[in-house]
Coordinates of C-alpha atoms and ligand atoms in Angstrom, one line a residue:
M1 CA 73.2 33.9 39.9
P2 CA 74.0 37.6 39.9
V3 CA 73.5 39.2 36.5
E4 CA 76.3 41.6 35.5
S5 CA 75.6 45.2 34.6
I6 CA 76.5 46.0 31.0
F7 CA 77.3 49.6 31.9
P8 CA 81.1 49.2 31.9
R9 CA 80.7 48.3 28.2
L10 CA 78.1 50.9 27.4
E11 CA 79.7 53.9 29.1
P12 CA 82.7 54.2 26.8
V13 CA 80.5 54.4 23.7
L14 CA 78.0 56.9 25.0
P15 CA 80.1 60.0 23.9
R16 CA 79.5 58.7 20.3
V17 CA 75.7 58.9 20.4
Q18 CA 73.0 61.6 20.6
K19 CA 71.6 62.4 24.0
P20 CA 73.6 59.8 25.9
I21 CA 72.0 60.9 29.2
Q22 CA 68.8 59.0 28.2
Y23 CA 70.7 55.7 28.7
V24 CA 72.2 56.3 32.1
G25 CA 69.3 55.8 34.5
G26 CA 69.5 56.9 38.1
E27 CA 66.5 59.2 38.0
L28 CA 64.9 60.5 41.2
N29 CA 62.5 57.8 42.4
S30 CA 64.0 55.1 40.2
Q31 CA 64.8 51.9 42.1
I32 CA 67.4 49.1 42.0
K33 CA 66.6 46.0 43.9
D34 CA 68.8 43.1 44.7
W35 CA 68.7 40.6 41.8
D36 CA 69.2 37.5 43.8
E37 CA 66.6 38.3 46.4
A38 CA 63.9 38.6 43.7
E39 CA 61.8 35.6 42.8
V40 CA 60.1 37.3 39.8
R41 CA 61.8 39.9 37.6
W42 CA 60.1 42.1 35.1
A43 CA 61.7 44.3 32.4
L44 CA 59.1 46.9 31.5
M45 CA 59.4 48.4 28.0
Y46 CA 57.9 51.4 26.3
P47 CA 58.8 50.8 22.7
D48 CA 59.8 54.4 21.8
A49 CA 62.7 56.7 22.8
Y50 CA 63.2 57.6 26.4
E51 CA 61.8 61.1 25.9
V52 CA 58.4 59.7 24.9
G53 CA 58.6 56.5 27.1
L54 CA 59.7 57.9 30.4
P55 CA 56.5 59.9 31.2
N56 CA 54.2 57.0 30.2
Q57 CA 51.8 56.6 33.1
G58 CA 51.2 52.9 32.5
V59 CA 54.9 51.9 32.8
Q60 CA 55.4 54.2 35.8
I61 CA 52.5 52.7 37.7
L62 CA 53.5 49.1 37.1
Y63 CA 57.1 49.9 37.9
E64 CA 56.1 51.2 41.3
I65 CA 53.5 48.5 42.1
L66 CA 55.8 45.6 41.2
N67 CA 58.8 47.1 43.0
E68 CA 56.7 47.6 46.1
R69 CA 56.2 43.9 46.4
E70 CA 58.7 41.8 48.3
G71 CA 60.5 39.3 46.1
V72 CA 59.5 41.2 42.9
L73 CA 61.8 43.4 40.9
A74 CA 61.0 45.7 37.9
E75 CA 63.3 47.7 35.7
R76 CA 62.7 49.8 32.6
T77 CA 63.9 49.6 29.1
Y78 CA 63.3 52.0 26.1
S79 CA 64.0 51.9 22.4
V80 CA 67.5 52.9 21.6
W81 CA 68.1 55.3 18.7
P82 CA 69.6 53.9 15.5
D83 CA 73.0 55.4 16.3
L84 CA 73.3 53.4 19.5
E85 CA 71.7 50.4 17.9
A86 CA 74.5 50.3 15.4
I87 CA 77.2 50.4 18.1
M88 CA 75.4 47.8 20.2
R89 CA 75.4 45.5 17.2
E90 CA 79.1 46.1 16.5
Q91 CA 80.2 45.7 20.1
R92 CA 77.6 43.0 21.0
I93 CA 76.0 45.0 23.8
P94 CA 72.5 43.6 24.5
Q95 CA 69.3 45.5 25.0
F96 CA 69.5 46.7 28.6
T97 CA 67.4 48.2 31.4
V98 CA 68.2 51.8 32.3
D99 CA 68.0 51.1 36.0
A100 CA 70.7 48.6 36.7
H101 CA 71.8 48.1 33.1
R102 CA 70.9 44.4 33.2
P103 CA 70.4 42.5 30.0
V104 CA 66.7 42.3 29.2
A105 CA 67.1 38.6 28.3
A106 CA 67.9 37.7 31.9
F107 CA 64.4 38.8 33.2
D108 CA 61.4 36.5 33.6
V109 CA 59.0 38.8 31.7
L110 CA 59.5 41.5 29.1
G111 CA 56.3 43.5 29.4
V112 CA 55.8 45.9 26.6
S113 CA 53.2 48.7 26.7
F114 CA 51.9 49.7 23.3
S115 CA 50.0 53.0 23.2
T116 CA 50.3 52.9 19.4
E117 CA 50.8 50.2 16.8
L118 CA 53.6 52.2 15.2
G119 CA 55.9 50.9 17.9
Y120 CA 55.8 47.3 16.5
T121 CA 59.0 47.5 14.6
N122 CA 60.7 48.8 17.7
L123 CA 59.7 45.7 19.6
L124 CA 61.6 43.6 17.0
T125 CA 64.7 45.7 17.4
A126 CA 64.6 45.3 21.2
L127 CA 64.1 41.5 20.9
D128 CA 66.9 41.2 18.4
L129 CA 69.3 43.3 20.4
A130 CA 68.3 41.3 23.6
G131 CA 69.2 38.0 21.9
I132 CA 65.6 36.9 22.2
P133 CA 64.3 35.1 19.1
L134 CA 61.8 37.2 17.2
E135 CA 59.2 34.5 16.9
A136 CA 57.7 33.1 20.1
A137 CA 57.9 29.6 18.6
D138 CA 61.7 29.8 18.5
R139 CA 62.1 30.8 22.2
G140 CA 63.6 28.4 24.7
E141 CA 63.1 27.7 28.4
D142 CA 65.4 30.5 29.5
H143 CA 64.0 33.3 27.4
P144 CA 61.6 35.8 29.1
I145 CA 57.9 35.7 28.5
V146 CA 57.2 38.5 26.0
L147 CA 53.9 40.1 27.1
A148 CA 52.1 43.0 25.5
G149 CA 49.7 45.4 27.1
G150 CA 48.3 48.9 26.4
H151 CA 45.6 50.0 24.1
A152 CA 47.1 48.3 21.0
A153 CA 47.0 45.0 22.8
F154 CA 43.2 44.9 22.2
N155 CA 44.1 43.6 18.8
P156 CA 47.6 42.1 19.1
E157 CA 47.1 39.8 16.1
P158 CA 49.6 41.6 13.8
I159 CA 52.3 40.9 16.4
A160 CA 50.9 37.5 17.6
D161 CA 53.9 35.6 16.3
F162 CA 56.3 37.7 18.2
L163 CA 54.4 37.6 21.5
D164 CA 54.1 34.9 24.1
A165 CA 51.1 36.6 25.7
A166 CA 49.0 39.8 25.9
V167 CA 46.7 41.3 28.4
L168 CA 43.8 43.6 27.9
G169 CA 42.8 46.5 30.1
D170 CA 44.0 47.9 33.4
G171 CA 47.4 46.5 34.3
E172 CA 47.6 47.0 38.1
E173 CA 45.9 43.8 39.3
I174 CA 46.8 41.5 36.4
A175 CA 50.5 42.3 36.6
L176 CA 50.4 41.1 40.2
A177 CA 48.3 38.1 39.4
I178 CA 50.8 37.1 36.6
T179 CA 53.7 37.6 39.0
E180 CA 52.1 35.1 41.5
V181 CA 51.6 32.5 38.7
I182 CA 55.3 32.8 37.8
R183 CA 56.4 32.8 41.4
E184 CA 54.5 29.6 42.1
W185 CA 55.6 27.9 38.9
K186 CA 59.3 28.7 39.6
A187 CA 58.9 27.6 43.3
E188 CA 57.6 24.3 42.1
G189 CA 60.7 23.8 40.0
R190 CA 59.2 25.0 36.7
P191 CA 57.1 21.9 36.0
G192 CA 56.3 21.4 32.3
G193 CA 58.6 24.3 31.3
R194 CA 57.6 27.4 29.4
D195 CA 54.6 25.7 27.9
E196 CA 53.0 24.9 31.2
L197 CA 53.6 28.4 32.5
L198 CA 51.8 29.8 29.5
M199 CA 49.0 27.3 29.9
R200 CA 48.5 28.4 33.5
L201 CA 48.2 32.0 32.4
A202 CA 45.9 31.1 29.5
R203 CA 43.6 29.0 31.5
S204 CA 42.7 31.9 33.7
G205 CA 40.9 33.6 30.8
G206 CA 42.6 36.8 31.6
V207 CA 45.8 36.3 29.6
Y208 CA 45.8 35.8 25.8
V209 CA 48.4 33.3 24.6
P210 CA 48.3 33.5 20.8
K211 CA 49.9 30.2 20.2
F212 CA 47.0 28.4 21.9
F213 CA 44.6 29.8 19.3
D214 CA 44.4 28.7 15.6
V215 CA 43.2 31.0 12.9
T216 CA 41.7 29.6 9.7
Y217 CA 40.9 31.6 6.6
L218 CA 38.2 31.4 3.9
P219 CA 39.4 31.2 0.2
D220 CA 38.6 34.9 -0.2
G221 CA 41.0 35.8 2.6
R222 CA 38.5 36.6 5.4
I223 CA 38.9 34.8 8.7
Q224 CA 36.8 31.6 9.0
R225 CA 37.4 31.0 12.7
V226 CA 39.7 31.7 15.6
A227 CA 39.6 28.8 18.1
P228 CA 41.6 27.5 21.0
N229 CA 43.8 24.5 20.2
R230 CA 44.3 23.2 23.7
P231 CA 41.7 21.8 26.1
G232 CA 41.1 24.2 29.0
V233 CA 41.8 27.4 27.1
P234 CA 38.7 29.6 27.1
W235 CA 37.3 30.8 23.7
R236 CA 37.3 34.4 24.8
V237 CA 39.8 36.4 26.7
D238 CA 38.5 39.1 29.1
K239 CA 39.8 42.6 29.7
H240 CA 40.7 43.7 33.2
T241 CA 39.0 46.5 35.0
V242 CA 40.2 48.0 38.3
M243 CA 37.0 48.9 40.1
D244 CA 38.2 51.2 42.9
L245 CA 40.9 53.6 41.7
D246 CA 41.2 55.1 45.2
Q247 CA 42.8 51.8 46.2
W248 CA 45.5 52.3 43.6
P249 CA 46.8 55.8 44.1
Y250 CA 49.8 55.5 41.8
P251 CA 52.2 56.9 40.9
K252 CA 53.1 57.9 44.4
K253 CA 56.8 58.5 43.6
P254 CA 56.9 59.8 40.0
L255 CA 60.0 59.3 38.0
V256 CA 61.8 62.6 37.3
P257 CA 63.5 62.5 33.9
L258 CA 67.2 63.2 33.5
A259 CA 66.9 64.1 29.8
E260 CA 64.2 66.3 28.2
T261 CA 60.9 64.5 27.8
V262 CA 57.6 65.2 26.1
H263 CA 55.9 66.0 29.5
E264 CA 57.6 67.3 32.5
R265 CA 54.9 67.4 35.1
F266 CA 53.3 65.3 37.7
S267 CA 50.2 63.7 36.2
V268 CA 47.3 62.4 38.2
E269 CA 44.6 60.3 36.4
I270 CA 41.4 61.7 37.8
F271 CA 39.2 59.1 36.2
R272 CA 39.4 56.2 33.9
G273 CA 37.0 55.4 31.1
C274 CA 34.6 57.6 29.1
T275 CA 31.0 57.0 28.2
R276 CA 30.6 60.0 25.9
G277 CA 30.4 57.6 23.1
C278 CA 32.5 59.3 20.4
R279 CA 32.5 56.6 17.8
F280 CA 36.0 57.1 16.5
C281 CA 37.6 56.9 20.0
Q282 CA 39.0 53.5 20.8
A283 CA 40.3 54.6 24.2
G284 CA 36.8 55.7 25.3
M285 CA 35.2 52.4 24.1
I286 CA 37.7 50.0 25.6
T287 CA 38.1 51.7 29.0
R288 CA 34.4 51.7 29.9
P289 CA 32.8 52.2 32.4
V290 CA 33.7 55.6 33.9
R291 CA 35.5 55.2 37.3
E292 CA 36.3 58.4 39.1
R293 CA 39.0 59.0 41.7
S294 CA 37.5 60.9 44.6
I295 CA 38.5 64.5 45.2
T296 CA 40.3 63.6 48.4
T297 CA 42.4 60.9 46.8
I298 CA 43.3 63.3 43.9
G299 CA 44.3 65.9 46.5
D300 CA 46.4 63.4 48.4
M301 CA 48.1 62.2 45.2
V302 CA 49.0 65.7 44.1
D303 CA 50.4 66.5 47.5
T304 CA 52.5 63.4 47.7
G305 CA 53.6 63.4 44.1
L306 CA 54.8 67.0 44.2
K307 CA 56.7 66.4 47.5
E308 CA 58.3 63.3 46.1
S309 CA 59.2 64.7 42.7
G310 CA 59.7 68.5 43.0
F311 CA 57.7 69.0 39.8
Q312 CA 56.1 72.4 39.5
E313 CA 53.2 71.5 37.2
V314 CA 50.3 69.1 37.8
G315 CA 48.4 67.6 34.9
L316 CA 44.9 66.3 35.7
L317 CA 44.7 63.4 33.2
S318 CA 41.8 61.5 31.8
L319 CA 40.0 61.1 28.5
S320 CA 37.9 64.2 29.2
S321 CA 39.0 65.8 32.4
A322 CA 36.4 68.5 32.6
D323 CA 33.8 65.8 32.9
H324 CA 34.8 64.7 36.4
S325 CA 31.7 65.2 38.6
E326 CA 33.7 67.4 41.0
I327 CA 36.1 69.1 38.6
G328 CA 35.1 72.6 39.8
D329 CA 35.9 71.7 43.4
V330 CA 39.1 69.9 42.4
A331 CA 40.3 72.9 40.4
K332 CA 39.4 75.4 43.1
G333 CA 40.8 73.3 45.9
L334 CA 44.1 72.8 44.2
A335 CA 44.3 76.4 43.0
D336 CA 43.7 77.6 46.6
R337 CA 46.2 75.2 48.0
Y338 CA 49.0 76.2 45.6
E339 CA 48.2 79.9 45.3
G340 CA 51.3 82.0 45.6
T341 CA 53.6 79.0 44.9
N342 CA 55.3 78.1 41.6
T343 CA 52.9 75.2 41.1
S344 CA 50.7 75.4 38.0
L345 CA 47.8 73.3 37.0
S346 CA 46.8 72.0 33.6
L347 CA 43.9 70.1 32.1
P348 CA 45.1 68.4 29.0
S349 CA 41.8 67.5 27.3
T350 CA 38.9 69.8 27.3
R351 CA 35.6 69.3 25.7
V352 CA 33.8 72.3 24.4
D353 CA 30.6 71.6 26.3
A354 CA 32.0 70.6 29.6
F355 CA 34.4 73.5 29.7
N356 CA 33.5 76.6 31.7
I357 CA 35.5 79.6 32.2
T358 CA 35.4 79.5 36.0
L359 CA 37.4 76.3 35.6
A360 CA 39.8 77.8 33.2
N361 CA 40.3 80.8 35.4
E362 CA 41.1 78.5 38.4
F363 CA 43.7 76.7 36.3
S364 CA 45.4 79.9 35.2
R365 CA 45.3 81.6 38.6
G366 CA 49.0 81.1 38.9
G367 CA 49.4 83.6 36.1
R368 CA 50.1 81.3 33.1
R369 CA 47.5 81.7 30.4
S370 CA 48.6 79.5 27.6
G371 CA 46.4 78.5 24.7
L372 CA 43.1 76.7 25.2
T373 CA 42.5 73.5 23.2
F374 CA 39.1 72.3 22.1
A375 CA 38.3 69.2 20.0
P376 CA 35.2 69.5 17.9
E377 CA 36.8 66.7 15.8
G378 CA 34.4 67.2 12.8
G379 CA 34.1 70.5 10.9
S380 CA 30.4 70.2 10.0
E381 CA 27.3 69.6 12.2
R382 CA 26.5 66.6 10.1
M383 CA 30.0 65.1 10.6
R384 CA 29.8 65.6 14.4
K385 CA 26.5 63.7 14.4
V386 CA 28.1 60.8 12.6
I387 CA 30.9 60.6 15.1
N388 CA 28.6 61.4 18.0
K389 CA 30.5 64.4 19.1
M390 CA 27.6 66.3 20.5
V391 CA 28.8 69.9 20.3
T392 CA 27.2 72.6 18.2
E393 CA 29.1 75.4 16.5
D394 CA 27.1 77.8 18.7
D395 CA 28.4 76.0 21.9
L396 CA 31.9 76.5 20.6
I397 CA 31.4 80.1 19.8
R398 CA 29.8 80.8 23.2
T399 CA 32.7 79.1 25.0
V400 CA 35.5 80.8 23.0
T401 CA 33.8 84.2 23.4
T402 CA 33.9 83.8 27.1
A403 CA 37.5 82.6 26.9
Y404 CA 38.6 85.7 24.9
E405 CA 36.6 88.0 27.2
N406 CA 38.6 86.5 30.1
G407 CA 42.0 87.3 28.6
W408 CA 42.8 84.4 26.3
R409 CA 44.2 85.3 22.9
Q410 CA 44.9 81.9 21.5
V411 CA 42.6 79.0 20.9
K412 CA 43.6 75.7 19.4
L413 CA 41.0 73.5 17.6
Y414 CA 41.5 69.8 16.9
F415 CA 39.8 68.0 14.0
M416 CA 40.1 64.7 12.1
C417 CA 40.1 64.2 8.4
G418 CA 39.0 61.0 6.6
L419 CA 36.0 60.2 8.9
P420 CA 33.4 57.7 7.6
T421 CA 30.8 59.3 5.2
E422 CA 33.0 62.5 5.0
E423 CA 32.6 64.7 1.9
D424 CA 34.8 67.6 0.8
E425 CA 32.5 70.2 2.2
D426 CA 32.7 68.6 5.7
V427 CA 36.4 69.4 5.7
L428 CA 36.0 72.9 4.2
A429 CA 33.5 73.6 7.0
I430 CA 36.6 73.6 9.3
A431 CA 37.6 76.9 7.7
D432 CA 34.2 78.5 8.4
M433 CA 34.3 77.4 12.0
A434 CA 37.8 78.8 12.5
K435 CA 36.8 82.1 10.9
R436 CA 33.8 82.4 13.3
V437 CA 36.1 81.7 16.2
I438 CA 38.4 84.6 15.1
Q439 CA 35.5 86.9 14.6
A440 CA 34.0 86.0 18.0
G441 CA 37.4 86.8 19.6
R442 CA 37.6 90.2 17.7
D443 CA 34.1 91.1 18.8
A444 CA 34.7 90.1 22.4
T445 CA 37.9 92.0 22.8
G446 CA 37.9 94.7 20.1
R447 CA 41.4 93.5 19.2
R448 CA 42.9 92.1 16.0
D449 CA 45.7 90.0 17.6
I450 CA 43.3 87.0 18.1
R451 CA 44.8 83.7 16.9
C452 CA 43.3 80.3 16.3
T453 CA 45.4 77.2 15.4
V454 CA 43.7 74.4 13.6
S455 CA 45.3 71.0 14.0
I456 CA 44.1 68.0 12.0
G457 CA 44.9 64.3 12.3
G458 CA 44.1 61.5 9.9
F459 CA 41.3 59.2 11.1
V460 CA 42.1 55.5 11.6
P461 CA 39.3 53.1 12.2
K462 CA 40.1 51.1 15.4
P463 CA 39.0 47.7 16.7
H464 CA 36.3 47.6 19.4
T465 CA 34.7 50.8 18.1
P466 CA 31.5 51.2 15.9
F467 CA 33.9 52.2 13.1
Q468 CA 35.7 48.9 13.2
W469 CA 33.7 47.9 10.1
A470 CA 34.3 51.2 8.2
A471 CA 36.4 51.7 5.1
Q472 CA 39.4 53.8 5.9
C473 CA 39.6 56.9 3.6
D474 CA 42.5 56.5 1.2
H475 CA 45.4 58.9 1.7
E476 CA 45.1 60.6 -1.7
T477 CA 41.6 61.8 -0.7
V478 CA 42.7 62.9 2.7
D479 CA 45.6 64.9 1.2
R480 CA 43.4 66.4 -1.4
R481 CA 40.8 67.6 1.1
L482 CA 43.5 69.0 3.4
R483 CA 45.1 70.9 0.5
A484 CA 41.7 72.4 -0.4
L485 CA 41.3 73.5 3.2
R486 CA 44.7 75.0 3.3
D487 CA 44.1 76.9 0.0
A488 CA 40.7 78.2 1.3
L489 CA 42.4 79.6 4.4
R490 CA 45.3 81.1 2.4
R491 CA 42.9 82.9 0.0
D492 CA 41.0 84.5 2.9
K493 CA 42.2 88.1 3.3
E494 CA 40.1 88.9 6.3
Y495 CA 40.9 85.9 8.6
G496 CA 43.5 83.8 6.9
R497 CA 46.5 85.3 8.6
S498 CA 44.9 84.8 12.0
I499 CA 44.5 81.0 11.5
G500 CA 47.3 78.6 11.7
L501 CA 46.9 75.2 10.1
R502 CA 48.8 72.0 11.2
Y503 CA 48.4 68.7 9.5
H504 CA 50.3 65.6 8.4
D505 CA 49.9 63.8 5.2
G506 CA 47.7 60.8 5.0
Q507 CA 50.2 58.0 4.4
P508 CA 51.2 57.1 8.0
S509 CA 47.5 56.8 8.9
I510 CA 47.1 54.0 6.3
V511 CA 50.0 52.1 7.9
E512 CA 48.5 52.6 11.3
G513 CA 45.2 51.3 9.9
L514 CA 46.9 48.2 8.6
L515 CA 48.5 47.5 12.0
S516 CA 45.3 48.4 13.9
R517 CA 42.9 46.1 12.1
G518 CA 45.3 43.6 10.7
D519 CA 45.4 39.8 11.4
R520 CA 48.3 37.4 11.9
R521 CA 49.3 37.7 8.2
V522 CA 50.3 41.3 8.8
G523 CA 53.2 40.0 11.1
R524 CA 55.1 39.1 7.9
I525 CA 54.9 42.7 6.7
I526 CA 56.1 44.0 10.1
R527 CA 59.0 41.6 10.0
A528 CA 59.9 42.5 6.4
V529 CA 59.8 46.2 7.2
W530 CA 62.0 45.8 10.2
E531 CA 64.5 43.6 8.3
D532 CA 64.6 46.4 5.7
G533 CA 65.6 48.9 8.3
G534 CA 62.2 50.1 9.6
R535 CA 62.5 51.7 13.0
F536 CA 60.6 54.4 14.9
D537 CA 57.6 54.5 12.5
G538 CA 55.8 57.0 14.7
W539 CA 58.5 59.6 13.8
S540 CA 58.0 61.3 10.4
E541 CA 61.8 61.5 9.8
H542 CA 62.1 57.7 10.1
F543 CA 58.8 56.6 8.5
S544 CA 58.8 55.3 5.0
Y545 CA 55.5 54.7 3.3
E546 CA 57.3 53.2 0.2
R547 CA 59.0 50.7 2.5
W548 CA 55.7 49.6 4.0
T549 CA 53.9 49.2 0.6
A550 CA 56.8 47.4 -1.0
C551 CA 57.1 45.0 2.0
A552 CA 53.3 44.5 2.1
D553 CA 53.3 43.6 -1.6
K554 CA 56.1 41.1 -1.1
A555 CA 54.9 39.6 2.2
L556 CA 51.3 39.1 0.9
A557 CA 52.2 37.8 -2.6
G558 CA 50.1 34.8 -3.2
E559 CA 47.5 35.7 -0.6
P560 CA 44.0 36.9 -1.6
V561 CA 44.5 40.0 0.5
D562 CA 46.6 43.2 0.2
L563 CA 47.1 46.6 1.9
D564 CA 43.9 48.0 0.5
W565 CA 42.0 44.9 1.7
Y566 CA 43.0 45.7 5.2
T567 CA 42.5 49.4 5.1
V568 CA 40.1 50.9 2.6
R569 CA 37.6 48.0 2.5
E570 CA 34.3 48.1 4.4
R571 CA 33.5 44.9 6.4
D572 CA 30.1 43.4 6.7
E573 CA 28.3 42.4 9.9
V574 CA 29.0 38.7 9.7
E575 CA 32.7 38.9 8.9
V576 CA 34.8 37.4 11.7
L577 CA 37.1 40.2 12.8
P578 CA 40.7 39.3 14.0
W579 CA 39.9 40.5 17.5
D580 CA 36.4 39.0 18.0
H581 CA 37.8 36.5 20.5
L582 CA 39.3 39.3 22.7
D583 CA 36.6 40.8 24.9
A584 CA 36.5 44.5 25.6
G585 CA 33.0 43.9 27.2
L586 CA 31.2 45.8 24.4
D587 CA 28.3 43.9 22.9
R588 CA 28.9 43.2 19.2
E589 CA 25.3 43.8 18.3
W590 CA 25.3 47.1 20.1
L591 CA 28.5 48.2 18.3
W592 CA 26.9 47.2 14.9
Q593 CA 23.8 49.2 15.8
D594 CA 25.9 52.2 16.8
W595 CA 27.7 51.9 13.4
Q596 CA 24.3 52.0 11.7
D597 CA 23.3 55.0 13.8
A598 CA 26.4 56.7 12.7
V599 CA 25.5 56.3 9.1
D600 CA 22.0 57.6 9.9
E601 CA 23.5 60.6 11.8
T602 CA 21.8 59.5 15.0
E603 CA 23.4 60.4 18.3
V604 CA 23.5 58.6 21.6
E605 CA 23.7 60.2 25.0
D606 CA 26.3 59.7 27.8
C607 CA 25.1 56.9 30.1
R608 CA 26.6 58.8 33.1
W609 CA 23.6 61.1 33.0
T610 CA 21.0 59.1 31.1
P611 CA 19.7 55.5 31.5
C612 CA 22.1 52.7 30.5
Y613 CA 21.7 52.0 26.8
D614 CA 23.1 48.5 27.1
C615 CA 26.5 48.7 25.4
G616 CA 27.2 45.5 27.3
V617 CA 30.3 46.4 29.3
C618 CA 28.8 46.6 32.8
P619 CA 26.9 43.3 32.9
T620 CA 29.7 41.4 30.9
M621 CA 32.5 42.7 33.1
G622 CA 30.6 42.8 36.4
T623 CA 31.4 46.5 36.6
E624 CA 29.5 49.7 37.1
I625 CA 29.8 53.4 36.6
Q626 CA 31.5 55.1 39.6
I627 CA 31.0 58.8 39.8
G628 CA 30.6 61.4 42.5
P629 CA 29.9 64.0 43.7
T630 CA 31.3 62.9 47.1
G631 CA 30.5 66.3 48.6
R632 CA 34.0 66.4 50.2
K633 CA 36.4 69.4 49.9
L634 CA 40.1 69.6 49.6
L635 CA 41.9 70.8 52.7
P636 CA 44.6 73.4 52.4
L637 CA 47.9 71.8 53.1
S638 CA 51.2 73.3 53.9
V639 CA 53.1 73.6 50.6
V640 CA 56.7 72.4 50.1
Ligands
SF4_701 S1 26.6 48.9 30.2 FE1 25.2 50.7 30.4 S2 25.9 51.9 32.1 FE2 27.6 50.5 31.6 S3 29.0 51.6 30.2 FE3 27.5 50.5 28.9 S4 25.8 52.0 28.6 FE4 27.0 52.7 30.3

């Protein structure tokens, strides 16, 4: 049956909303496939506004991979702003895809990619607007399977009641595998209905179906056990790891946004995973092991992507791009190839110790010399040992000195506040480091117009990291330390004016902490917040801490747990964590030992360059580290 576009109903109301262009679709490289010819149909959602969601690599990759398959159709949907939401409710316009403006409820799967937990309330808005019951238990045979992916899906328990399923890890292969299961089940005439489809997915061990697991609690509120409640459902759910990224050179045809977005460049992921072992970094832990794309694939992807999109900037993405074993050759090869054109290169994340100025010079050959960003993360040497960020202040000063000597005037430093074991002086040490950076710049250049911007985020302990057991720092302490740092900088006559300070208050981090390490009971809070009007919690102008605390008090009344219990409480080794049945490959004992090492200020090396220290990932997942150098070179190509 054809499904009608809702655009004739949407178009007349668009003049009444902000940035209507974001709802129109038709971007370069977007696709509209025939509805009736498709056997399996995916609606892919990024649960934030178009300007944040469109550049998301995960969604773009799956969109392309699924649409490339015959008989499979994928369209995109994003969160609508509250102004359009109100009109959609008034005029009964359902949540729609931006490609063919089809109602989301008509698809087989609604796949939602969560980079952050603060998108949970936006999921509920989309479900409600789509006419899909919020709770999975209330859904009928014709409703889509609501499936979560992305980093937050490594603990989907707080939204377990709203999900039919979740997948952990790389999406490329599992999205196709799920498609095949659905295709087969539909071709067989949907035997056993929705329940049987979910059973087929769950039985594989690679798809988590929350309703097939029961959670029981101890009288004190801790989890007693999480166990499958159906025969054939494995006790643990595995993450997915794509082992040869050269086989998956996506996106080939990047989407070019119509409206302004947070990134307007072609991004190529040059490797996945990170084994540096920064203890706060969930992304690094859950994406192990390191798998590099080869220099030739990177070169081909850049060439194709630029031709297909017309972008003039290339971003080389990864968790720590300067760590690619051939980054020097990649940078030089691309800089040579695009010299004299308008194409510029950027390297979003730069570690202090991996950075070298030759590389920075290659990247800025096109003439653009914007600020350099380094992330020491901890202000004091002691703090950096705790978090395993192995960079000394002297390393940083050496690096920034060379940068200033080479013409840079602006350096940005990124830190976290509220780290485990942190004391006031660890945060005040940030001011000392920034002053040394300014002085190094002045000495290197003989100039006074040297700037340094210090940017500080609140630390949130995350599942599947050594800090998963840690007590989160309360927001009052975080705010007090940040104020003391600000005052120390303001008081400083010699350097204060050269140092900019950016930070947010600590309250949103507490809510993120609740959602990150929460269990199924937290779902009640999310629902209450959403019913009370909570939307776009990642945006400071929409976030309300008072709403979250009031809803937490109400939703958890009568329970032995509260907001503090989920956030500022330290867990012990034997406590069953809500995500223990979801397997990121990391050995629990190794994680615990790494947590003890953190407290003892003991560092671990990167297993790319030292022997394996048995974090568990490679043997558990049947994977291995894949790094170069390949020894190949990039060929100059004719430039469009
Ligand atoms: S198992 Fe060993 S080699 Fe593999 S990621 Fe862990 S420490 Fe590194």
